[in-house]
Short mmCIF file of C-alpha atoms in Angstrom, two decimals:
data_model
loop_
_atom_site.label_atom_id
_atom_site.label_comp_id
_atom_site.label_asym_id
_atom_site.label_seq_id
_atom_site.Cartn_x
_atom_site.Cartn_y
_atom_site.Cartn_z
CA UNK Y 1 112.55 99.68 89.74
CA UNK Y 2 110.72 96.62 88.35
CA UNK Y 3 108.48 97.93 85.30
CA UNK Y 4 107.93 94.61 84.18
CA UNK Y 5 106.26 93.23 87.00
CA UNK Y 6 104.65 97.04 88.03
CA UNK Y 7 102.82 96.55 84.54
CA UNK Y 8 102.58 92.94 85.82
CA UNK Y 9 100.43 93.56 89.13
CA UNK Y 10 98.41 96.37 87.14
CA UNK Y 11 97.08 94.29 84.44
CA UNK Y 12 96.05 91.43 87.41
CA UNK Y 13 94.60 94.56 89.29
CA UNK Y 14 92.58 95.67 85.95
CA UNK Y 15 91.98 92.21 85.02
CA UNK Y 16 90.49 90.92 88.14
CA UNK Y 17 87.90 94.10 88.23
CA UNK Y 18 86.68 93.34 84.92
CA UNK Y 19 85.90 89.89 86.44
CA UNK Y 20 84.33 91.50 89.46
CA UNK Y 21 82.07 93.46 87.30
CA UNK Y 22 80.14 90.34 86.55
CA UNK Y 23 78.84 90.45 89.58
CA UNK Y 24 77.10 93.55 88.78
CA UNK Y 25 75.97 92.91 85.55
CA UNK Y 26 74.30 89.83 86.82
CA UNK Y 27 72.11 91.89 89.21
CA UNK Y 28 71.33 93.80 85.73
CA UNK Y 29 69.91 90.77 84.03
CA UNK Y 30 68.14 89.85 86.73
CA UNK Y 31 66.37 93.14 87.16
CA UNK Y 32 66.16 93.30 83.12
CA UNK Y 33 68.27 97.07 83.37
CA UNK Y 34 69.07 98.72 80.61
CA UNK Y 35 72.14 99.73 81.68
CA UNK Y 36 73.40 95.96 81.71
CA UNK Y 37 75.36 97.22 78.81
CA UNK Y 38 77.47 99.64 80.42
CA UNK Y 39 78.80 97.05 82.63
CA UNK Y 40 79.46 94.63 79.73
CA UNK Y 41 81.31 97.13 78.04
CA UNK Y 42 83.51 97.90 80.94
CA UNK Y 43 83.76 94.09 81.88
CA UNK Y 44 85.36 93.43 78.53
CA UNK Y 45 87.20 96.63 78.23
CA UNK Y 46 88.84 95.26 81.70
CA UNK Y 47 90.07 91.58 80.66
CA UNK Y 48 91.27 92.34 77.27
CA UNK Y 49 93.29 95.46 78.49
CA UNK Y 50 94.43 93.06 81.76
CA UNK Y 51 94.96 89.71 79.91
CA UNK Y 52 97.37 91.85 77.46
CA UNK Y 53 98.99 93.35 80.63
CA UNK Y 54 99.21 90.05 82.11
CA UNK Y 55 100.01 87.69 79.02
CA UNK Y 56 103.89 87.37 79.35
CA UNK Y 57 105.12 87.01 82.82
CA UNK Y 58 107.88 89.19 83.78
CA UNK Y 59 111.41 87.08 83.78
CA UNK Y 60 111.92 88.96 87.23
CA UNK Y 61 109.21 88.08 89.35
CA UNK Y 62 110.75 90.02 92.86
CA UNK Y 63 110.03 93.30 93.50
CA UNK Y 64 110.79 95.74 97.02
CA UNK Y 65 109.25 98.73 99.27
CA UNK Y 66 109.28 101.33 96.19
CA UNK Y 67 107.81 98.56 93.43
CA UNK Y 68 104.96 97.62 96.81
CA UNK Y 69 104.09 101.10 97.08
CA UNK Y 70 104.04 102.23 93.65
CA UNK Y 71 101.87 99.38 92.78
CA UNK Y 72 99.31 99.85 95.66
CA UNK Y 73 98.80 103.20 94.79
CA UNK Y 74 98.66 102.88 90.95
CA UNK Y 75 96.38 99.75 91.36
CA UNK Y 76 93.88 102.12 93.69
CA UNK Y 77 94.14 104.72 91.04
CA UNK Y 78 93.31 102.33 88.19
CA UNK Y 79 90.88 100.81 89.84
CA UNK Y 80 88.83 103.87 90.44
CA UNK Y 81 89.20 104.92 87.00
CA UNK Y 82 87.49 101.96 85.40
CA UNK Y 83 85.14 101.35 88.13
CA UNK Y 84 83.52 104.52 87.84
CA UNK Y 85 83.05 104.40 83.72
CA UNK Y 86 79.82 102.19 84.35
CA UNK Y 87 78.42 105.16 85.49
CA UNK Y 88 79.48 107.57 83.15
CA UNK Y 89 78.45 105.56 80.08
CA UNK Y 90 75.42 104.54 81.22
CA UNK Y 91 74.38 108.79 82.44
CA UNK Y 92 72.99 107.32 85.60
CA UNK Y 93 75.69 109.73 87.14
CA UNK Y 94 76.80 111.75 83.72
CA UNK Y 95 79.37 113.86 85.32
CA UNK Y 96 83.39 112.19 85.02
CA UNK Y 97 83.95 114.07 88.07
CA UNK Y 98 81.33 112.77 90.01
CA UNK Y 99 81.30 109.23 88.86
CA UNK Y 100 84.96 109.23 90.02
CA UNK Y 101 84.38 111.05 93.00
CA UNK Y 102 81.64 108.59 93.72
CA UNK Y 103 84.07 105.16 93.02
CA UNK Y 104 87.03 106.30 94.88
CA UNK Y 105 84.52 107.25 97.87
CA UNK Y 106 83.34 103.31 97.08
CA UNK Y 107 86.81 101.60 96.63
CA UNK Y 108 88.37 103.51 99.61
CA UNK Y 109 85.29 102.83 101.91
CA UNK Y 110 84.80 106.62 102.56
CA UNK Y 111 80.58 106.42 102.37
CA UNK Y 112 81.34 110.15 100.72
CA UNK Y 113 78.38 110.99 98.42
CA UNK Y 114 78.02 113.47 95.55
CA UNK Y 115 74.60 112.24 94.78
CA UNK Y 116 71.33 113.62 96.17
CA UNK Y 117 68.67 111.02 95.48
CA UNK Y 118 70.12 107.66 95.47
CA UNK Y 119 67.41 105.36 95.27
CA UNK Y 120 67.31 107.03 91.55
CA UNK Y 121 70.10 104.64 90.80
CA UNK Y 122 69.31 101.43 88.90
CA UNK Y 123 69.49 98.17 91.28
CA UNK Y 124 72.75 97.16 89.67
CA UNK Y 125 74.22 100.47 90.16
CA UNK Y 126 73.26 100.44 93.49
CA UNK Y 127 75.29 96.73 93.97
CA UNK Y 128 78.33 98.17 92.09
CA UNK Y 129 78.37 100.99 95.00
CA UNK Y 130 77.85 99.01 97.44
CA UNK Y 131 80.36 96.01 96.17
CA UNK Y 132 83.21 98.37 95.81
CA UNK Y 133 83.14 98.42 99.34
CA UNK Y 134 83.51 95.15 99.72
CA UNK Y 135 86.60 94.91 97.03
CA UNK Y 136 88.13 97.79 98.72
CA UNK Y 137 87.88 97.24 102.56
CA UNK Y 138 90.02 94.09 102.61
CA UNK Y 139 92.10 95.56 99.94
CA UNK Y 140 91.90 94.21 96.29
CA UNK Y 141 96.17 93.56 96.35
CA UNK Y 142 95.40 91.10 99.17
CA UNK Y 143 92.84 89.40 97.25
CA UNK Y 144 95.17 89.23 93.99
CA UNK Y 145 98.41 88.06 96.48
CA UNK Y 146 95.59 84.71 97.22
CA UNK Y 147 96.55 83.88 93.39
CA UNK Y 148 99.69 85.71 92.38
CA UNK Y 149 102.56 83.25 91.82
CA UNK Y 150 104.96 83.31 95.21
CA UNK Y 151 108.38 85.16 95.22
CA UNK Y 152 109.62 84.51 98.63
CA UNK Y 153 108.76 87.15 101.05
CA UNK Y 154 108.54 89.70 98.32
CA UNK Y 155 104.79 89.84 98.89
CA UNK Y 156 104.28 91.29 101.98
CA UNK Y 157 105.68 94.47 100.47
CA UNK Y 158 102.39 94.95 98.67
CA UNK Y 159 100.07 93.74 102.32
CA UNK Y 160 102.41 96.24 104.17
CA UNK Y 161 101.71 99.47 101.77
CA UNK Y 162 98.31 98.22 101.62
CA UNK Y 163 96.76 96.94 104.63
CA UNK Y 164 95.97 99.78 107.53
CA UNK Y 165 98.13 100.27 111.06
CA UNK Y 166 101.26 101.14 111.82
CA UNK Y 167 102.93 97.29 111.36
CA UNK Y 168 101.81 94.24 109.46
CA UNK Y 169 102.46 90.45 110.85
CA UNK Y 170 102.17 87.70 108.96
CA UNK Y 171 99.57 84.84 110.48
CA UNK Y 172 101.22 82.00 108.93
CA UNK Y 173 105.10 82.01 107.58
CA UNK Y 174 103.55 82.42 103.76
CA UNK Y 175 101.84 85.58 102.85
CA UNK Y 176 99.47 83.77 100.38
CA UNK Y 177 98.32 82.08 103.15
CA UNK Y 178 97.63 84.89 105.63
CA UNK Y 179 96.10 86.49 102.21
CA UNK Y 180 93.33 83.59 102.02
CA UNK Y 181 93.27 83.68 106.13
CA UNK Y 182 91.87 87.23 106.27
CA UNK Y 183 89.82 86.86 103.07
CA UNK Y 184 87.79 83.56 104.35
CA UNK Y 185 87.32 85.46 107.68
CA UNK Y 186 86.03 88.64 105.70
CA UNK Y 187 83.84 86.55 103.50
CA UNK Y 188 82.50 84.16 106.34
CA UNK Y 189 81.57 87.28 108.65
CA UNK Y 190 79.98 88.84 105.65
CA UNK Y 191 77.97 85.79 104.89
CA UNK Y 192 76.87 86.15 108.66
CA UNK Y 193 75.45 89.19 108.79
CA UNK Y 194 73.66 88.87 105.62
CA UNK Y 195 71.78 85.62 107.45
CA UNK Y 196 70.93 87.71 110.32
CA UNK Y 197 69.35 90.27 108.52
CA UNK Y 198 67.14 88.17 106.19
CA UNK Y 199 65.95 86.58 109.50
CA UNK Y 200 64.73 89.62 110.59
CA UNK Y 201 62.84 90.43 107.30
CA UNK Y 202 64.99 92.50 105.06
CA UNK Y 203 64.91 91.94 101.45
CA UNK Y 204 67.63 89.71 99.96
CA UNK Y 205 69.02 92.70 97.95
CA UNK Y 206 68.93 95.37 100.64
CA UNK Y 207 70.88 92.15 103.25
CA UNK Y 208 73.82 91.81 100.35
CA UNK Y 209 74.28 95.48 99.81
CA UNK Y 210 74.13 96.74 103.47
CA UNK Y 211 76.17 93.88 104.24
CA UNK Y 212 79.12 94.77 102.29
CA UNK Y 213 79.20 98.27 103.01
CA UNK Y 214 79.19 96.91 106.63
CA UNK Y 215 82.02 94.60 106.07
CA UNK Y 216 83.52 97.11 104.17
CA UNK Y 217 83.18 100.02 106.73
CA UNK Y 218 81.88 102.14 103.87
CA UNK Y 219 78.59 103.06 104.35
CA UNK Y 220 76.87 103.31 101.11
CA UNK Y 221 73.23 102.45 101.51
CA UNK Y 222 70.62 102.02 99.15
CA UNK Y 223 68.17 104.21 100.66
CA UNK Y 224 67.73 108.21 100.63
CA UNK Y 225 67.44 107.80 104.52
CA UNK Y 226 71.10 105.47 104.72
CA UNK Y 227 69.46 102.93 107.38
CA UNK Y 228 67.06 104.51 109.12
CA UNK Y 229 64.01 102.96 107.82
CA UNK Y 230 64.82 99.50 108.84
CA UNK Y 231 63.86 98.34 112.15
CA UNK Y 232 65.54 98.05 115.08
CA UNK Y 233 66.39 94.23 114.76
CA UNK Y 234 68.20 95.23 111.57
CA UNK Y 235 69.91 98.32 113.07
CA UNK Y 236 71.59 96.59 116.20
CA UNK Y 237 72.38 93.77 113.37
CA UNK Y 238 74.42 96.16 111.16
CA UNK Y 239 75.73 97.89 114.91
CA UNK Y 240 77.03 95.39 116.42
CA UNK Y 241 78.99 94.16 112.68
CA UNK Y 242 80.03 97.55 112.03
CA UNK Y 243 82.06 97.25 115.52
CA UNK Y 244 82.82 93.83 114.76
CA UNK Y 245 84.61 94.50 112.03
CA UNK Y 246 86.52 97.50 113.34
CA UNK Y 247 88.60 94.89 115.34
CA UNK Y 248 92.09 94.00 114.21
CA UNK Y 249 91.51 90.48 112.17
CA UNK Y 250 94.11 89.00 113.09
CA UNK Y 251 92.32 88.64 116.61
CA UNK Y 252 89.91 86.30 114.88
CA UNK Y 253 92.95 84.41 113.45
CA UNK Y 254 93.56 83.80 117.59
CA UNK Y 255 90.05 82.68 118.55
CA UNK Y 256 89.78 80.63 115.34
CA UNK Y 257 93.40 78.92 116.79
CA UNK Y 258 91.10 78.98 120.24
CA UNK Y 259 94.22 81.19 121.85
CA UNK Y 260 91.62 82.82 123.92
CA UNK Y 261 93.75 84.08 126.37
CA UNK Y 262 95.76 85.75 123.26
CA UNK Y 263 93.04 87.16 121.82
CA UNK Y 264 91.30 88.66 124.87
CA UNK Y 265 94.64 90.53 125.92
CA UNK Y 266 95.18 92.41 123.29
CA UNK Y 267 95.62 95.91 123.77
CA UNK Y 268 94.07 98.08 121.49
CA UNK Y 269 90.89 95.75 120.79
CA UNK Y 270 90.52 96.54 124.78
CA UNK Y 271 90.91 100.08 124.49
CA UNK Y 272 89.00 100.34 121.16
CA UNK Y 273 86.27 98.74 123.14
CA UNK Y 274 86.75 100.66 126.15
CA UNK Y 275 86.04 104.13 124.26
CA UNK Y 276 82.88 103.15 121.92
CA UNK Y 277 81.20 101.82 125.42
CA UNK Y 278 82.42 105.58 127.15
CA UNK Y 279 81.31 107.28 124.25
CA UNK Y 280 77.64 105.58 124.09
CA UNK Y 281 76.93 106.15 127.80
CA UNK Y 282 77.84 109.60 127.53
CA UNK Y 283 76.15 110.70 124.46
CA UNK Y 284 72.73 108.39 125.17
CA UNK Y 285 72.50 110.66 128.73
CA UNK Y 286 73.43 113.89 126.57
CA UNK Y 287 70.80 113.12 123.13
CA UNK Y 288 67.68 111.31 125.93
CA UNK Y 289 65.62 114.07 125.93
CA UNK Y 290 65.67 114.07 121.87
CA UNK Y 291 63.83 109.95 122.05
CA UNK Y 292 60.58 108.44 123.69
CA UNK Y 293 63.12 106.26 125.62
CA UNK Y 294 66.14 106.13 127.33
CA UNK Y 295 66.43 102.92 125.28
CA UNK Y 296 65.91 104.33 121.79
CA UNK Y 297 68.50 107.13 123.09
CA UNK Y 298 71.14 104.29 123.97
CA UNK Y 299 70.44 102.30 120.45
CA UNK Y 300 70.83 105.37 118.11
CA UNK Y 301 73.70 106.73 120.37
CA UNK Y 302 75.41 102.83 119.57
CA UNK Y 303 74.86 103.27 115.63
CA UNK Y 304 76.26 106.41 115.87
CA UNK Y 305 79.08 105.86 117.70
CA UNK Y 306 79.81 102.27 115.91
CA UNK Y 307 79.17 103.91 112.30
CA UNK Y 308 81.57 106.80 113.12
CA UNK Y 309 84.48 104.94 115.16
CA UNK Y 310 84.68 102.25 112.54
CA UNK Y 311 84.15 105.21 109.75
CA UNK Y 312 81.90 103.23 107.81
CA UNK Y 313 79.30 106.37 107.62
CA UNK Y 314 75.93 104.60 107.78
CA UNK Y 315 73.22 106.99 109.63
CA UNK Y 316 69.89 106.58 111.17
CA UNK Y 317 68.96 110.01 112.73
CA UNK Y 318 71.16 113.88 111.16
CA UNK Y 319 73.50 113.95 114.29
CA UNK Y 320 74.48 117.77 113.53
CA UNK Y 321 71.00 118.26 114.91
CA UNK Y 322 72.20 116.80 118.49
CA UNK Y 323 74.05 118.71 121.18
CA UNK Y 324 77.26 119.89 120.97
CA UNK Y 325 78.66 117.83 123.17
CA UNK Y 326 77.70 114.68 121.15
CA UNK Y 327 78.83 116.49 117.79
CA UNK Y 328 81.96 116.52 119.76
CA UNK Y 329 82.30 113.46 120.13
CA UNK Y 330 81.85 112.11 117.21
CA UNK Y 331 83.84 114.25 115.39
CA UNK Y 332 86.66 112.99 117.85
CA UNK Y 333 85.85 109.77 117.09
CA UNK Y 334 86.28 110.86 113.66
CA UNK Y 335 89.77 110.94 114.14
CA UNK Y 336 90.57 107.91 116.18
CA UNK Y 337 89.04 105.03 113.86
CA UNK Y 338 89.28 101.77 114.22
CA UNK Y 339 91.82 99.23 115.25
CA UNK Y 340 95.10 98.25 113.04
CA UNK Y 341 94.23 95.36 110.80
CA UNK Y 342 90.75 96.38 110.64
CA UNK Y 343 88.65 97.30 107.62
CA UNK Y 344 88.24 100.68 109.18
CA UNK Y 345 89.90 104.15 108.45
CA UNK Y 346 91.23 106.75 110.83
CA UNK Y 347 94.31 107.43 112.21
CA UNK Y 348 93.82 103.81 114.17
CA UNK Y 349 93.39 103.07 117.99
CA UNK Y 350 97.08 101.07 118.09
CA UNK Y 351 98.69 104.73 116.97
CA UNK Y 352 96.63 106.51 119.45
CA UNK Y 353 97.69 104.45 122.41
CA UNK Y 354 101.73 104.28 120.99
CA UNK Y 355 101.18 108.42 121.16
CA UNK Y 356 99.67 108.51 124.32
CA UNK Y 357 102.57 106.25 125.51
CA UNK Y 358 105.53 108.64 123.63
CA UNK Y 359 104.27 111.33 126.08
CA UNK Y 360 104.00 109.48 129.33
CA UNK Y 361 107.34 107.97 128.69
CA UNK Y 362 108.69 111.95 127.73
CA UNK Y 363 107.37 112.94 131.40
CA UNK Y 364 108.93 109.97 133.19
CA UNK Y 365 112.24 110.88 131.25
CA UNK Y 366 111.42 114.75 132.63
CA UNK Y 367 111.07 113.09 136.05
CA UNK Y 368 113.73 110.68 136.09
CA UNK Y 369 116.66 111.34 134.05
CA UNK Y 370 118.49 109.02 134.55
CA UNK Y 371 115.83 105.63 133.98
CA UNK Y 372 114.76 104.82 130.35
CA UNK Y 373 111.05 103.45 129.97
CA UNK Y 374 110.48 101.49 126.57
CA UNK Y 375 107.21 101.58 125.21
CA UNK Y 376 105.32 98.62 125.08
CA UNK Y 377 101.98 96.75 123.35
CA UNK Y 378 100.54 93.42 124.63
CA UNK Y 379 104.03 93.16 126.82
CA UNK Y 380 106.09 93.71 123.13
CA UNK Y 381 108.46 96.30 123.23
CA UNK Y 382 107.43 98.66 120.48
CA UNK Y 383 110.47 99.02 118.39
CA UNK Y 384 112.15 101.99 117.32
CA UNK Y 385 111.76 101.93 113.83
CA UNK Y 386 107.76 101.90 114.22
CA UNK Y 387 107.85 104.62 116.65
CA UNK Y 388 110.08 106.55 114.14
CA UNK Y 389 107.28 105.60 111.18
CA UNK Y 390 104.10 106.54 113.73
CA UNK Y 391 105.77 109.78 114.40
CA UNK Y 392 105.82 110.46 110.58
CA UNK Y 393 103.41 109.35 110.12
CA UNK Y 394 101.49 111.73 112.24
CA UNK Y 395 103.24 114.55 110.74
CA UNK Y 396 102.35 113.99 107.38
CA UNK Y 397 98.82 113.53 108.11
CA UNK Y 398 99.06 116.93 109.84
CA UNK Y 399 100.50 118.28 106.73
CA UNK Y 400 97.99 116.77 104.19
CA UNK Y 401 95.10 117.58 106.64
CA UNK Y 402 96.25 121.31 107.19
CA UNK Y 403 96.96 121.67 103.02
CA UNK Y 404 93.28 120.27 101.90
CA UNK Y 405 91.61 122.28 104.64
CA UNK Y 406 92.79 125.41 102.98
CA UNK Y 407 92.67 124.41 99.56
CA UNK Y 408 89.05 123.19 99.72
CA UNK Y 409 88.21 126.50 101.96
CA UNK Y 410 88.00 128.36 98.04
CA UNK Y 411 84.85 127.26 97.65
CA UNK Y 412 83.98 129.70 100.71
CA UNK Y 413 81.64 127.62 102.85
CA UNK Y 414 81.71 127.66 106.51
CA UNK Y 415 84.33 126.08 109.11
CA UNK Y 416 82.39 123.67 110.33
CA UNK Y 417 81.49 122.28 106.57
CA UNK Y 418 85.42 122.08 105.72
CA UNK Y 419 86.54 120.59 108.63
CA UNK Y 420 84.61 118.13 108.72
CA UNK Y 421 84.72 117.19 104.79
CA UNK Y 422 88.53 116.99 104.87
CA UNK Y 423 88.14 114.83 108.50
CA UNK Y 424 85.48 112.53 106.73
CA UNK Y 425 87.51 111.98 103.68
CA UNK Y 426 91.27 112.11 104.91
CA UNK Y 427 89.62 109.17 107.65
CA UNK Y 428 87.41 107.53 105.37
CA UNK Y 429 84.37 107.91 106.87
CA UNK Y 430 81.79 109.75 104.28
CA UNK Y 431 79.60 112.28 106.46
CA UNK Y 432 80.46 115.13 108.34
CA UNK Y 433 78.62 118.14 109.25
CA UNK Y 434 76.65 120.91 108.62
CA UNK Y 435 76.71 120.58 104.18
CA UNK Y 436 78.50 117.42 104.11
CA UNK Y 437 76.12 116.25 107.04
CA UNK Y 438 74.03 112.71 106.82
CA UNK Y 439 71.33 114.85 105.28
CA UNK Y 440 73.94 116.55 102.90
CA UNK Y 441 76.20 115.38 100.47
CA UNK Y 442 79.10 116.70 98.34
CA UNK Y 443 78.16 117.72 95.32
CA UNK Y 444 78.03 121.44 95.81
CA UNK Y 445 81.92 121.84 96.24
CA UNK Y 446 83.62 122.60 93.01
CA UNK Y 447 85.96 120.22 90.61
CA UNK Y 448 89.07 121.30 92.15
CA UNK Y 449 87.65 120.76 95.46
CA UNK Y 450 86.27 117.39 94.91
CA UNK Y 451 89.94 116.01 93.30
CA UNK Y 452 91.43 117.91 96.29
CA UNK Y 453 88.68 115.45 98.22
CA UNK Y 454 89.16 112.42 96.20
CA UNK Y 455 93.14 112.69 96.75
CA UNK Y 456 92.43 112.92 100.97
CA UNK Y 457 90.12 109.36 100.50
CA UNK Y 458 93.12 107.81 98.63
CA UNK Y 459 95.83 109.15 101.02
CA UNK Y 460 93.37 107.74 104.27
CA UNK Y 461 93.20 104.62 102.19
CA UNK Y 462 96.36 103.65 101.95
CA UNK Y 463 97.78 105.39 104.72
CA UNK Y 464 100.09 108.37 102.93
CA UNK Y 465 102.88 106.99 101.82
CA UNK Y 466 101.90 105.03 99.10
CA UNK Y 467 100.29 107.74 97.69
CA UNK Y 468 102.94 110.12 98.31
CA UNK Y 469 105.53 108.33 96.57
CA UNK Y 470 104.04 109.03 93.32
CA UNK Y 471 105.36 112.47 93.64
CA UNK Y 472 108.87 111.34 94.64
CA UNK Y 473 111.25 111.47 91.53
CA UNK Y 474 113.69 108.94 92.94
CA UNK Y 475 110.95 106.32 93.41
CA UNK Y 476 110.58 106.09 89.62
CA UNK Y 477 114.51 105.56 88.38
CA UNK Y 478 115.15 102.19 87.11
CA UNK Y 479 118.34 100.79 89.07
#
């Protein structure tokens, strides 16, 4: 194990939020908050704890698997612990609990919300919400490997425990450079959306915010009602870039390299596509009779079904009010997520199809003994070794899922409520239904049940393992 350069990546991890929370404080000035203070406190608590983490650099500069995952999950952990002490200091939310609940809901892109009335948050609270988000859904260790000193391929041990789906390809032979790839992407479709809704008469502050929960796929809005007070120009805005960004990036990398053919072939993206258009047709017929129009049925049946899919958790209408079939649906969707590569959470469209795949090749096998079908994506044969961490994959998150559902069940609230808070956090996608509906939040389940919670958004985050291997002894020895 390499301490020195676990401390190393820490300290850039801690350092680089305190420079982040600039951002935040700026919003304060401009809005003359009191709570500008909080932020400056935490800003400067944040460099001079980083720059003493970060002053020497480690003579050993390599690190492996263990030291990727260890520092991933530590950095996530970190991260949410100062991000949330704005909030504390300041009393806007008083409770520890809650203020961390309410930062690793942000950081993780969950949407998950202990608080009741948010527009009672200060402006620059509101951006700190919303910009954690942002930080979080490309993945703050990808940001810091755009300006971490190289170490051969040693990097892409921190973009593989990090970034979501079963595998992780490098666009370009250097990882810095696939770093800065998916970053400028991020930051240019960001930039994008927040054009498009300013053109259609949203305020500056609301466009910035929305946007990066968007990009994000978290979901925090600023607004008691999430987005549906905005009009429906700025609904099918934030629709069609909630899908948008539920597609595998590096199938932007493609077009951008104008390998359309590439790009348009690609499996999952199809199939990703495939099931949000299935899903809208079938719940617009099933929810028409609760609109004017067959049209306002089809628009709030996209949100819907782009806000859950991608799990970013923005809502225009309570959907536990619709029929069951269309609670079905969603809560299905729930589970699948987005593609591989994405900002989005959930078990990931890529693992879905590689499953579906296991058992049609299992049947062929039952049919024909003697003839071995291999399992491919985009004409690659899946190898073994991915199948083997899928299938693990799955069972953990079977595990995990199964454990939180029964230790959150203390609390004694109905089925439908635990289910669906454990889905929602586990898959990062903030509401669920009946108490933890779009109208709900989470604030009524107790502190054990909320760190229970809090652990499921991390574990969804990062995708298990990394957070996992805290608890394994071996991980820690120094060899």
């Amino acid at each position: 194990m390499n301490y020195s350069m676990l401390v190393y990546i820490l300290g850039s991890v801690i350092k680089i939020e305190g420079i982040f929370l600039a951002l935040p404080s700026i919003t304060a000035v401009i809005y003359q908050e009191k709570c500008l203070w909080a932020f400056l406190i935490t800003m400067i608590s944040c460099l001079a704890i980083g720059i003493g983490l970060t002053w020497k650099k480690p003579s050993n500069m390599a690190f492996y698997s263990k030291e990727g995952f260890l520092a991933v999950s530590l950095s996530w952990v970190f991260l949410s612990i100062f991000g949330c002490i704005p909030f504390v200091i300041s009393g806007e939310i008083s409770s520890f609990t809650d203020a961390l609940f309410e930062t690793i809901s942000g950081f993780t892109t969950t949407g998950a919300s202990i608080l009741s009335d948010v527009e009672a948050l200060s402006k620059s609270m509101l951006f700190w919400r919303s910009f954690t988000h942002w930080i979080g859904g490309m993945g703050v260790l990808v940001f810091i490997l755009t300006i971490l000193p190289a170490s051969g391929g040693h990097h892409m041990y921190l973009m593989k425990a990090e970034s979501p789906g079963p595998s992780v390809s490098k666009l370009v032979p250097r990882v810095k450079q696939t770093a800065r790839i998916l970053y400028s992407i991020y930051f240019v479709m960001t930039v994008i959306e927040i054009v498009l809704l300013l053109a259609g008469g949203m305020q500056l502050f609301d466009a910035v915010t929305l946007s990066m929960g968007t990009a994000g796929t978290g979901g925090f809005g600023v607004l008691n009602d999430s987005v549906g007070s905005y009009t429906h120009y700025m609904r099918n805005v934030i629709t069609i870039f909630m899908i948008l960004f539920g597609v595998n990036f590096n199938v932007y990398y493609l077009l951008m390299c104008k390998k359309w053919k590439q790009a348009f072939r690609v499996e999952e993206v199809r199939t990703y596509l495939g099931i949000i258009l299935f899903s809208i047709v079938v719940i617009t017929f099933n929810v028409r009779s609760f609109f004017p129009s067959i049209g306002e049925a089809f628009q709030q049946a996209a949100f819907q079904v782009g806000s859950v899919i991608t799990t970013t958790g923005y809502s225009t209408v309570d959907f536990g009010q619709w029929p069951q079939l269309s609670q079905s649906i969603l809560v299905l969707l729930m589970f699948v997520g987005a593609c591989a590569g994405s900002t989005g959470g959930g078990i990931k469209v890529s693992r879905i199809l590689i499953m579906v795949k296991s058992i049609k090749r299992e049947l062929h096998t039952m049919a024909h003994a003697r003839m071995r079908m291999k399992i491919k994506m985009d004409d690659h044969v899946v190898e073994q070794e991915t199948l083997r961490s899928i299938y693990v994959f799955f069972i953990c998150w079977l595990v995990v899922f199964a454990g939180s559902m029964l230790l959150v069940s203390v609390d004694n609230f109905d089925f439908t409520t635990n289910f669906t808070a454990v889905a929602a956090t586990l898959n990062n996608i903030g509401p669920g239904l009946s108490h933890v509906g779009p109208s709900g939040n989470f604030g009524d389940f107790s502190l054990f049940s909320k760190y229970v919670l809090m652990f499921d958004m991390l574990v969804g985050r990062l995708e298990i393992f990394p957070m996992i291997a805290l608890f394994h002894p071996g991980i820690w020895r120094r060899q």
